[in-house]
Coordinates of C-alpha atoms in Angstrom, one line a residue:
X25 CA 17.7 -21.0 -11.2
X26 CA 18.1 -17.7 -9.2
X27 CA 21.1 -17.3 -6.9
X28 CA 21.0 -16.7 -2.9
X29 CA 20.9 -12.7 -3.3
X30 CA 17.9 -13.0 -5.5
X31 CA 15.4 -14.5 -2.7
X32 CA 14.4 -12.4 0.0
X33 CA 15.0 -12.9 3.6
X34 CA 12.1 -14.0 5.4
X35 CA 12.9 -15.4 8.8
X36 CA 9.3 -14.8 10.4
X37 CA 11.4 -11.9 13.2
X38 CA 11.8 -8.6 11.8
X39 CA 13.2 -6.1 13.7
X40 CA 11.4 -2.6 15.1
X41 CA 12.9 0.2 13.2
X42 CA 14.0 2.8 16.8
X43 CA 14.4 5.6 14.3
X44 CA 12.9 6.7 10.9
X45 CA 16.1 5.9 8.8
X46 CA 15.7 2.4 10.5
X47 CA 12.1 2.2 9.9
X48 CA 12.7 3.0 5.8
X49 CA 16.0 1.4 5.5
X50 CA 16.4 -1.3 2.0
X51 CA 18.9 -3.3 0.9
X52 CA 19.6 -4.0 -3.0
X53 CA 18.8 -7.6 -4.2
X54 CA 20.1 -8.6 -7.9
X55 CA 17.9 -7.9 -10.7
X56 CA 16.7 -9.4 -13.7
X57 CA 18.7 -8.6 -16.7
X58 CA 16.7 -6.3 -19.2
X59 CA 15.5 -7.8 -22.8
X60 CA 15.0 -6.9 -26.0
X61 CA 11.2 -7.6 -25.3
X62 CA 11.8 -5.6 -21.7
X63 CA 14.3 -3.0 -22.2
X64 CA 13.5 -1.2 -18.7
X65 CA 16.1 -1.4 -16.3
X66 CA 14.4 -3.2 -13.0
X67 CA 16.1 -3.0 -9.8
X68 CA 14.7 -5.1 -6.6
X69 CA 14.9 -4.1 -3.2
X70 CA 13.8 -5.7 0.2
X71 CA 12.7 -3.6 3.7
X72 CA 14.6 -4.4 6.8
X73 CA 11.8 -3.4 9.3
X74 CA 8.9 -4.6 10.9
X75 CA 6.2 -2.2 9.9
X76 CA 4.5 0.2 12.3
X77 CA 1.2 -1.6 13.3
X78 CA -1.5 0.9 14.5
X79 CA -3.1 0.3 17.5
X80 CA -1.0 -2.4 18.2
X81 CA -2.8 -4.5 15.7
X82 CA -1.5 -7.3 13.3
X83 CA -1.6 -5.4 10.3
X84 CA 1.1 -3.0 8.9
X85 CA 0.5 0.6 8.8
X86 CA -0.2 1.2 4.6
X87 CA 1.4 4.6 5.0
X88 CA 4.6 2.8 5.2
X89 CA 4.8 1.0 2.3
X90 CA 3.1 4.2 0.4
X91 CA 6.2 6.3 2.3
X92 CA 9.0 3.6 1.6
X93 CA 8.2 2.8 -2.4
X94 CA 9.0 6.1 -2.8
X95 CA 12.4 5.9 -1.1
X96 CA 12.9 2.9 -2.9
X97 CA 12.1 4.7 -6.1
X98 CA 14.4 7.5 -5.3
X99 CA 17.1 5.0 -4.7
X100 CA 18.1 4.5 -8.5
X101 CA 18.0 7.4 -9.7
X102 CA 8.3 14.5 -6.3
X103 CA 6.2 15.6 -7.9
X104 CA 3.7 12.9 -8.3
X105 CA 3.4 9.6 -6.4
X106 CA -0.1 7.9 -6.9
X107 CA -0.1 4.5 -5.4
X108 CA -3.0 1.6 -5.3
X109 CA -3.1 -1.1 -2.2
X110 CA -3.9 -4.2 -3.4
X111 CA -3.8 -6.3 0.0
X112 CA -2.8 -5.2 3.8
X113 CA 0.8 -5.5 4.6
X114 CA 1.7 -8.3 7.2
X115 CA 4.4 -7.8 10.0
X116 CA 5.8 -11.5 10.2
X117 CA 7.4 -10.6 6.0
X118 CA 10.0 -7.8 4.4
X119 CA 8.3 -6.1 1.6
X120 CA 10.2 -6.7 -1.5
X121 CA 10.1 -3.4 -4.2
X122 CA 10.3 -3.8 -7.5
X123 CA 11.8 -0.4 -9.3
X124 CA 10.7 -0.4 -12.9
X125 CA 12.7 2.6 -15.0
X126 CA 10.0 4.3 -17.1
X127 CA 11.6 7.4 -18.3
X128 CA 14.5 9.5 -17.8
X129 CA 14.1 12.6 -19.3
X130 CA 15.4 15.9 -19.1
X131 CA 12.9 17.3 -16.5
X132 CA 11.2 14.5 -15.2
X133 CA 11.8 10.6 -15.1
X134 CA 9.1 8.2 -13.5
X135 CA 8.9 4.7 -12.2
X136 CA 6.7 2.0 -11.7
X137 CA 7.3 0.5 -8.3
X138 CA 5.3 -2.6 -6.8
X139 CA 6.2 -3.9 -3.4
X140 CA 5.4 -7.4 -2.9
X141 CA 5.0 -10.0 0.6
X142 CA 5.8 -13.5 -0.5
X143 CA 5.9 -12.7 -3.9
X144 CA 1.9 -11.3 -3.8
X145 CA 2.0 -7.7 -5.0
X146 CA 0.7 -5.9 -2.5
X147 CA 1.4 -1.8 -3.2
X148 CA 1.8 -0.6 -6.5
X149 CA 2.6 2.9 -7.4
X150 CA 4.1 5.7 -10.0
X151 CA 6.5 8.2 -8.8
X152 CA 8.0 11.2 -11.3
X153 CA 10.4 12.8 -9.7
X154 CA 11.3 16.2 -11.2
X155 CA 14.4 18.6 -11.6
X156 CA 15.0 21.3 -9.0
X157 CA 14.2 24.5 -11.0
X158 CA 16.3 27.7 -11.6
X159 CA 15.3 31.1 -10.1
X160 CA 12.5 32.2 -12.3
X161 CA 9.3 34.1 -12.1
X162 CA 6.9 30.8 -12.7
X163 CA 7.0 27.6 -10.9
X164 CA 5.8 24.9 -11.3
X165 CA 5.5 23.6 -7.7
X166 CA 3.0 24.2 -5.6
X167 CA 2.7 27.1 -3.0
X168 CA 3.2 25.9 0.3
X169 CA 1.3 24.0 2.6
X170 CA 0.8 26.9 5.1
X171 CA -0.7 28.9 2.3
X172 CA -2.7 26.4 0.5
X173 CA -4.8 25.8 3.9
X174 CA -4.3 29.3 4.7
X175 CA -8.3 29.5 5.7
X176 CA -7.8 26.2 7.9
X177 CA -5.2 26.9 9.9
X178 CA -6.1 30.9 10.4
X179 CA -5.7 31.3 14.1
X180 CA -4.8 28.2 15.2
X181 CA -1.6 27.9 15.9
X182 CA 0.1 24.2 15.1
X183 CA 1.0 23.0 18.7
X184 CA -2.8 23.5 19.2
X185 CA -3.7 20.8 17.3
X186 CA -4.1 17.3 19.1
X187 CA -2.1 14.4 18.1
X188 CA -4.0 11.9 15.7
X189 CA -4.2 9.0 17.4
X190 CA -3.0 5.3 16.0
X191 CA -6.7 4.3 14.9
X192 CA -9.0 7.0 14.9
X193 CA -11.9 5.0 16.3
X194 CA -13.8 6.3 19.2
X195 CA -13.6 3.3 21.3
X196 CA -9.7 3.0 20.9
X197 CA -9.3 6.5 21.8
X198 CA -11.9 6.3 25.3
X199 CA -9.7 3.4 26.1
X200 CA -6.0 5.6 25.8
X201 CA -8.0 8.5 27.7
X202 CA -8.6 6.5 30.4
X203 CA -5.1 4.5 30.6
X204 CA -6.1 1.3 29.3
X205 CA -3.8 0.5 26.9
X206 CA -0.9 2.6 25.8
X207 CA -1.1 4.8 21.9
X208 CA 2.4 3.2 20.4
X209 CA 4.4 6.1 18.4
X210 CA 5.2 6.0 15.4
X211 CA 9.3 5.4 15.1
X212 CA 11.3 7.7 14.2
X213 CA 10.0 10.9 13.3
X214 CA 11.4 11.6 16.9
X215 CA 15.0 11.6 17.5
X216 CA 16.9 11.5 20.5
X217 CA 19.5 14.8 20.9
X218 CA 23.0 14.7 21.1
X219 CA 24.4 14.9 24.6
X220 CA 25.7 18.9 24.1
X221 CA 28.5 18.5 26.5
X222 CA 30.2 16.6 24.5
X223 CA 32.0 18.2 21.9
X224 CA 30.8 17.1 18.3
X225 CA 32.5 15.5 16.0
X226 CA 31.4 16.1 11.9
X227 CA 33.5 13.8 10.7
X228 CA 31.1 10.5 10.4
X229 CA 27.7 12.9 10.0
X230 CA 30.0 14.0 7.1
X231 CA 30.7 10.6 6.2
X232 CA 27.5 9.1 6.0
X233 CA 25.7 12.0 4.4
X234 CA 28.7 11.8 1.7
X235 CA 27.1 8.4 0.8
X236 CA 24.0 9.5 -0.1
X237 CA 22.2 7.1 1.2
X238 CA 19.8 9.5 3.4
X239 CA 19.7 11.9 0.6
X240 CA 16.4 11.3 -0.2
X241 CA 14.8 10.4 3.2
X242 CA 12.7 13.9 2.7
X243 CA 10.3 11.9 0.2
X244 CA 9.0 9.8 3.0
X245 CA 7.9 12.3 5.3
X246 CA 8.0 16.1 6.3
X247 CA 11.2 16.3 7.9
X248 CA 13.6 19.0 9.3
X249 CA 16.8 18.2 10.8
X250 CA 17.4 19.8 13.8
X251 CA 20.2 19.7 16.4
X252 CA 20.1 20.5 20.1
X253 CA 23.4 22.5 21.1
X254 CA 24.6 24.5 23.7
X255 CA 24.4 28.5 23.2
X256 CA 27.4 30.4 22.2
X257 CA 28.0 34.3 21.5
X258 CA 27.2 34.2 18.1
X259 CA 24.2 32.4 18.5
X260 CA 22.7 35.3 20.7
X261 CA 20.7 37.5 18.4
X262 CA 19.1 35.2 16.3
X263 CA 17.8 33.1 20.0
X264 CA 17.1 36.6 21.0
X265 CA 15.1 37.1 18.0
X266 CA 13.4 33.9 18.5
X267 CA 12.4 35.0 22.1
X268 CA 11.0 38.0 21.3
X269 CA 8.7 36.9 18.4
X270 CA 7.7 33.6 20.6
X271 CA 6.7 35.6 23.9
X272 CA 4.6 38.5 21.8
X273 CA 1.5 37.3 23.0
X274 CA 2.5 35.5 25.9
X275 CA -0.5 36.6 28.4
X276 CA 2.1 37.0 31.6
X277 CA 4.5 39.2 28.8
X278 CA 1.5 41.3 28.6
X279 CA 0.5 41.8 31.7
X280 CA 4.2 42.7 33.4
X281 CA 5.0 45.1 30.5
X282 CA 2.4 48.1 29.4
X283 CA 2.6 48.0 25.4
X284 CA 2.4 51.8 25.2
X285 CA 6.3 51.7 27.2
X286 CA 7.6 48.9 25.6
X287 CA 11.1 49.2 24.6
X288 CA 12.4 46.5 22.5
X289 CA 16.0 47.8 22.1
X290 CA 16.0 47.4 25.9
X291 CA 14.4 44.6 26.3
X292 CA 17.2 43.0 23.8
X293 CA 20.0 44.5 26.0
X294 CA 18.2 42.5 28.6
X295 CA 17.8 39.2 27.3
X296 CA 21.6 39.8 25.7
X297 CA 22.6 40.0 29.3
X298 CA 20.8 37.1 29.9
X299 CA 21.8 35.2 27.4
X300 CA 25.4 36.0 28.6
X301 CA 25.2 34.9 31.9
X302 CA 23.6 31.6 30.8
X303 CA 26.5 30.2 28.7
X304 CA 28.5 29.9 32.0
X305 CA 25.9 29.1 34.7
X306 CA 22.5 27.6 33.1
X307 CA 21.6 24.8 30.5
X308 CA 20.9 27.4 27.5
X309 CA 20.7 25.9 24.6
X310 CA 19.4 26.2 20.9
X311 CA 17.9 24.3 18.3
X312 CA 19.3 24.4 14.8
X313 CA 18.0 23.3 11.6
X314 CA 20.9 21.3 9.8
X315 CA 20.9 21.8 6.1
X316 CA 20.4 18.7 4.3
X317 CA 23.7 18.1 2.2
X318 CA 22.1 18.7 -1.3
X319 CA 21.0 22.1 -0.1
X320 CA 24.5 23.0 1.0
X321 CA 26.0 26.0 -0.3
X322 CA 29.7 27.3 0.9
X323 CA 28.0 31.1 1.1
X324 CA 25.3 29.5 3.5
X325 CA 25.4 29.8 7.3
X326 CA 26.0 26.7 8.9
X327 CA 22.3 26.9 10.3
X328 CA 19.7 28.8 11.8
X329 CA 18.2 29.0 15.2
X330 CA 14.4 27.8 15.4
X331 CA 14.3 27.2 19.0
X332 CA 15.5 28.4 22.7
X333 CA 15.7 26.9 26.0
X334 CA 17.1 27.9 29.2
X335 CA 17.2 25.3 32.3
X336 CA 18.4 26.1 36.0
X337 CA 20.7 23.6 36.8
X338 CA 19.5 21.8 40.7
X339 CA 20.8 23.5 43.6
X340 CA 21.0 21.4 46.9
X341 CA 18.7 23.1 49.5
X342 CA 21.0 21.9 52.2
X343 CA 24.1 23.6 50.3
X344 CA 24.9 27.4 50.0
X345 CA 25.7 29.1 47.1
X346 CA 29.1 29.7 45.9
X347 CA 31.1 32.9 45.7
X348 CA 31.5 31.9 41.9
X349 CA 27.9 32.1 41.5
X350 CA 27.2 35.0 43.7
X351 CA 30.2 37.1 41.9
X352 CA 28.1 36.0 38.5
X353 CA 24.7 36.9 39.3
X354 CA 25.9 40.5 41.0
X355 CA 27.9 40.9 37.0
X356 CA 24.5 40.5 35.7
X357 CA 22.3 43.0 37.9
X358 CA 25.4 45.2 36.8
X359 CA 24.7 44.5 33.5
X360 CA 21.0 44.4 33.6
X361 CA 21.6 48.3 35.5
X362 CA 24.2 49.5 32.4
X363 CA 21.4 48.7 30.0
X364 CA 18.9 50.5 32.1
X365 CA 20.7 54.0 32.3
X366 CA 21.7 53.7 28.5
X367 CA 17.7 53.3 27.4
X368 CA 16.9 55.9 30.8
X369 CA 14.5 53.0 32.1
X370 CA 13.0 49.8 32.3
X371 CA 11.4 50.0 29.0
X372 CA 8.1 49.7 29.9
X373 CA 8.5 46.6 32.7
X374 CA 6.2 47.4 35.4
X375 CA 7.8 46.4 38.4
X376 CA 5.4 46.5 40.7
X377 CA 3.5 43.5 39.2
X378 CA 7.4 42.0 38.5
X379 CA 7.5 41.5 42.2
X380 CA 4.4 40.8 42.7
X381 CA 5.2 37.6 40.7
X382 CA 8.2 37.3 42.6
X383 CA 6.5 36.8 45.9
X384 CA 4.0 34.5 44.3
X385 CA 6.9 32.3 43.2
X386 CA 8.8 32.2 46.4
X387 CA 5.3 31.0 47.7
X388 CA 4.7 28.5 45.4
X389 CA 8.5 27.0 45.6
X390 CA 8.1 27.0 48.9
X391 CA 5.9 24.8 49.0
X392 CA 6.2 22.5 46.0
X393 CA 10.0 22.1 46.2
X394 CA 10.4 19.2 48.5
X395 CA 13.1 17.0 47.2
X396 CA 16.4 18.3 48.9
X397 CA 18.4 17.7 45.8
X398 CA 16.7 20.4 43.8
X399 CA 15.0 20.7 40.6
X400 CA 15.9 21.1 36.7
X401 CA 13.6 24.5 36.4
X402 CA 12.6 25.6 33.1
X403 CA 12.9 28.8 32.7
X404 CA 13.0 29.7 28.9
X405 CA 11.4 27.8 26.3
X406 CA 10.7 29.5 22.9
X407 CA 10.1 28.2 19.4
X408 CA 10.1 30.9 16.5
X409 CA 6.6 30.8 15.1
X410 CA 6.7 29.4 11.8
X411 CA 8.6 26.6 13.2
X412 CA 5.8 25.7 16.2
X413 CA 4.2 22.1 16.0
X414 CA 7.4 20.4 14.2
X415 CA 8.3 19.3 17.4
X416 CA 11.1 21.6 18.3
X417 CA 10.1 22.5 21.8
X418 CA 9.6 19.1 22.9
X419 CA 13.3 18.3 21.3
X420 CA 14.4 21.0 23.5
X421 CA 12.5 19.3 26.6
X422 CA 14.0 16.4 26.2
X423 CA 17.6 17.4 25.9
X424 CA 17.4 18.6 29.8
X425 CA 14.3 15.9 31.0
X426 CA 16.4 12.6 29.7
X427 CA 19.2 13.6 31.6
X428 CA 16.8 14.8 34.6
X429 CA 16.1 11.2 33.9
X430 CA 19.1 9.2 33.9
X431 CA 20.1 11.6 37.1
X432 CA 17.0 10.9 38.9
X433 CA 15.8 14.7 39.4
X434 CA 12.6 16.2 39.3
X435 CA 11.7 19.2 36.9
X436 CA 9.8 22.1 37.6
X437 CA 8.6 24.7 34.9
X438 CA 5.5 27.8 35.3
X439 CA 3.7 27.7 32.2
X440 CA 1.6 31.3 31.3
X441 CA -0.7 29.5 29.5
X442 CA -3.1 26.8 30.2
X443 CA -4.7 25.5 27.1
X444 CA -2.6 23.8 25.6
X445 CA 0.5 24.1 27.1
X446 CA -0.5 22.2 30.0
X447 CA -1.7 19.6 28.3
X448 CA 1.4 19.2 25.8
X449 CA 3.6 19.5 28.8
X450 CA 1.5 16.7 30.5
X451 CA 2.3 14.5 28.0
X452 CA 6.0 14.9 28.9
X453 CA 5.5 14.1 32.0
X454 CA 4.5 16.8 34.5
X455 CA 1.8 17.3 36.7
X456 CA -0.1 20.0 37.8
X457 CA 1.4 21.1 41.4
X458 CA -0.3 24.2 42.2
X459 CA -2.1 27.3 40.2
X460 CA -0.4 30.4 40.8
X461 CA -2.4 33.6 41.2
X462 CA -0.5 37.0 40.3
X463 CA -2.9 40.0 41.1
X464 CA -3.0 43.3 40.7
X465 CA -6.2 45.3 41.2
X466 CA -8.3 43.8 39.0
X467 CA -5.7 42.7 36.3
X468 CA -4.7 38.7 37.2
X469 CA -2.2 36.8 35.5
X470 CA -2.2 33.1 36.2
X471 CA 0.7 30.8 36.3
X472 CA 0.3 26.8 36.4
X473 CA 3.5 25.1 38.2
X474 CA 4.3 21.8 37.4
X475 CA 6.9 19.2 38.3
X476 CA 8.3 16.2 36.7
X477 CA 9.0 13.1 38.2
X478 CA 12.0 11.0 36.9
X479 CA 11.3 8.0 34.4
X480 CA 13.6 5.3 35.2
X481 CA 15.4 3.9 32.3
X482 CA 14.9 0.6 31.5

């Protein structure tokens, strides 16, 4: 007779997992007792999630089960993880894992894992899992994914790619084109950012990564932790960094500066002055990678910065500005002038084609900014460039645009480049308003405005 822990819970209503630790969370069942005939230690364990169905379908998603047997593997205790489904995965019943101990040896151990629904196996898979190696001159790893598909991904930057849809049929992706029926996301490779005007507190992220529990989430799924903060002094040269690298080819970058003058010292004293002012009167704010806590060293910086984002906060049409905020924007034209008789110049800005764009933008407010209570306007968004497509800058979006959101405020941002910006930022929400035409002779720059209306939170 088995006891109440041994059966698994199967009460036809599993909840949706809202983030991916929910979506791959287990909890421990008993296991059978080992044998002379079966010395193997076997441990059981049962998903708490309903699995992601794509395209809405009734069937579960067989990357999940492939992603969560090797969590559940990794629990006990990758190199190699080759797995066999036996049966599609139904969303009404918990998958039950089954952790069989193969080996534990000095450099790799393995184990068997099968994942059953009603007691039907249907997933079984091996997973070694291998010792973290020493500095040494060979490896045993494999170079990395950028460099293995080196002659695939040759310029094409990531954020270029489109996102794979649910079911890649033709007929299912017609029907999201045309706003038919809606592409469900996966959960929880997305996370919602920390409100950054509220101080943080590491105690309980401290806590729970102390556990261990997460400490092994990485097997599932590429993923980089990243927190949204707000910019402080000693984050400034590494977002100025970031800047600089991410705007290098930025067509209206080119066109406002001539190459042959370019100073970059300069232009650093000018986005440090920038930089400066923001802390104090914009929404600038980086994104960090967080180390994971097995990575941790107490010589390590506490992170790095991947990502950069500046937001105007919204100005009431019908109110004037302050004397605060006219005293802080005359310190920076000071400051922006001090850095201009140190490097003798405006290191190679052209400034008749910088107000040139300044007219054009006056315009093109003018006439899109209707709403008397202002917009959020994006001025700054930048994502260092081996970081791009891991969903940084849409991280950064959505630490201004959910609160845009819950204020009910529009947003308004000028992207530089068409394809694919717009696109990316029209799945965010904004619409084209106007195209804005920057001219000089015969050299044109084009800027595409868009505004975003507020989502109302349900």
């Amino acid at each position: 007779m088995t006891s109440q822990n041994d059966q698994p819970e199967n009460s036809g209503g599993l909840p949706f997992g809202t983030s991916f630790i929910d979506l791959m969370a287990l909890k421990r069942l008993n296991s059978p007792s080992t044998t002379p005939d079966a010395p193997e230690k076997v441990e059981r364990l049962q998903s708490l999630a309903r699995p992601y169905p794509p395209a809405n379908g009734g069937m579960a998603f067989g990357g999940h089960v492939y992603a969560q047997s090797a969590y559940a593997a990794s629990r006990p205790s990758t190199k190699g993880h080759d797995g066999l489904i036996h049966s599609t995965g139904r969303l009404d019943v918990p998958y039950v894992y089954t952790v069989r101990h193969i080996r534990d040896g000095g450099m790799y151990c393995t184990r068997a894992v099968d994942a059953r629904q009603n007691g039907k196996i249907c997933f079984s898979c091996l997973c070694s899992f291998k010792r973290a190696e020493g500095l040494q001159t060979f490896h045993h790893q494999p170079a990395p994914a950028q460099e293995r598909f080196r002659s695939l991904l040759a310029g094409k930057e990531p954020e270029y790619h489109l996102p794979c849809p649910s079911l890649d049929a033709d007929w299912w992706i017609e029907q999201v084109q045309r706003g038919d029926i809606a592409e469900p996301e996966f959960p929880g490779l997305d996370g919602s950012p920390q409100d950054s005007d509220v101080a943080l507190s590491k105690q309980e992220i401290e806590a729970r990564d102390n556990t261990g529990d997460f400490d092994n989430l990485y097997v599932c799924a590429h993923i980089m932790a990243i927190e949204v903060v707000n910019l402080t002094e000693a984050d400034i040269p590494e977002a100025i960094d970031v800047i600089q690298r991410a705007f290098a080819d930025d067509p209206y970058f080119k066109w406002v500066f001539n190459p042959a003058k370019f100073n970059k010292q300069r232009n650093y004293g000018s986005l440090e002055a920038r930089c400066r002012w923001g802390i104090d009167n914009a929404i600038f704010q980086v994104a960090r990678e967080t180390p994971s806590p097995g990575t941790r060293d107490a010589n390590d910086s506490p992170s790095r910065v991947l990502g950069v984002s500046c937001w105007l906060p919204p100005h009431p049409a019908a109110e004037p500005e302050s004397w605060y905020s006219r005293a802080q924007s005359w310190l920076l034209s000071f400051r922006q002038f001090v850095n201009n008789m140190r490097h003798m110049g405006r290191g190679g800005l052209n400034t008749r084609r910088y107000w040139i764009w300044k007219d054009r933008q006056w315009e093109a407010q003018s006439q899109i900014w209707d709403d008397p209570r202002g917009y959020y306007f994006c001025n700054i968004v930048a994502v260092s460039p081996e970081a791009q497509g891991k969903g940084i800058g849409k991280k950064l979006f959505e630490a201004v645009t959910d609160r845009a959101d819950e204020e009910g405020v529009k947003c308004y941002l000028e992207s530089s480049k068409n394809v694919p910006n717009v696109e990316i930022y029209r799945r965010m929400g904004f619409e084209m308003a106007k195209a804005m035409e920057c001219r000089d002779g015969e050299d044109v720059c084009m800027l595409y405005c868009m505004v975003r209306i507020p989502k109302s939170k349900r």
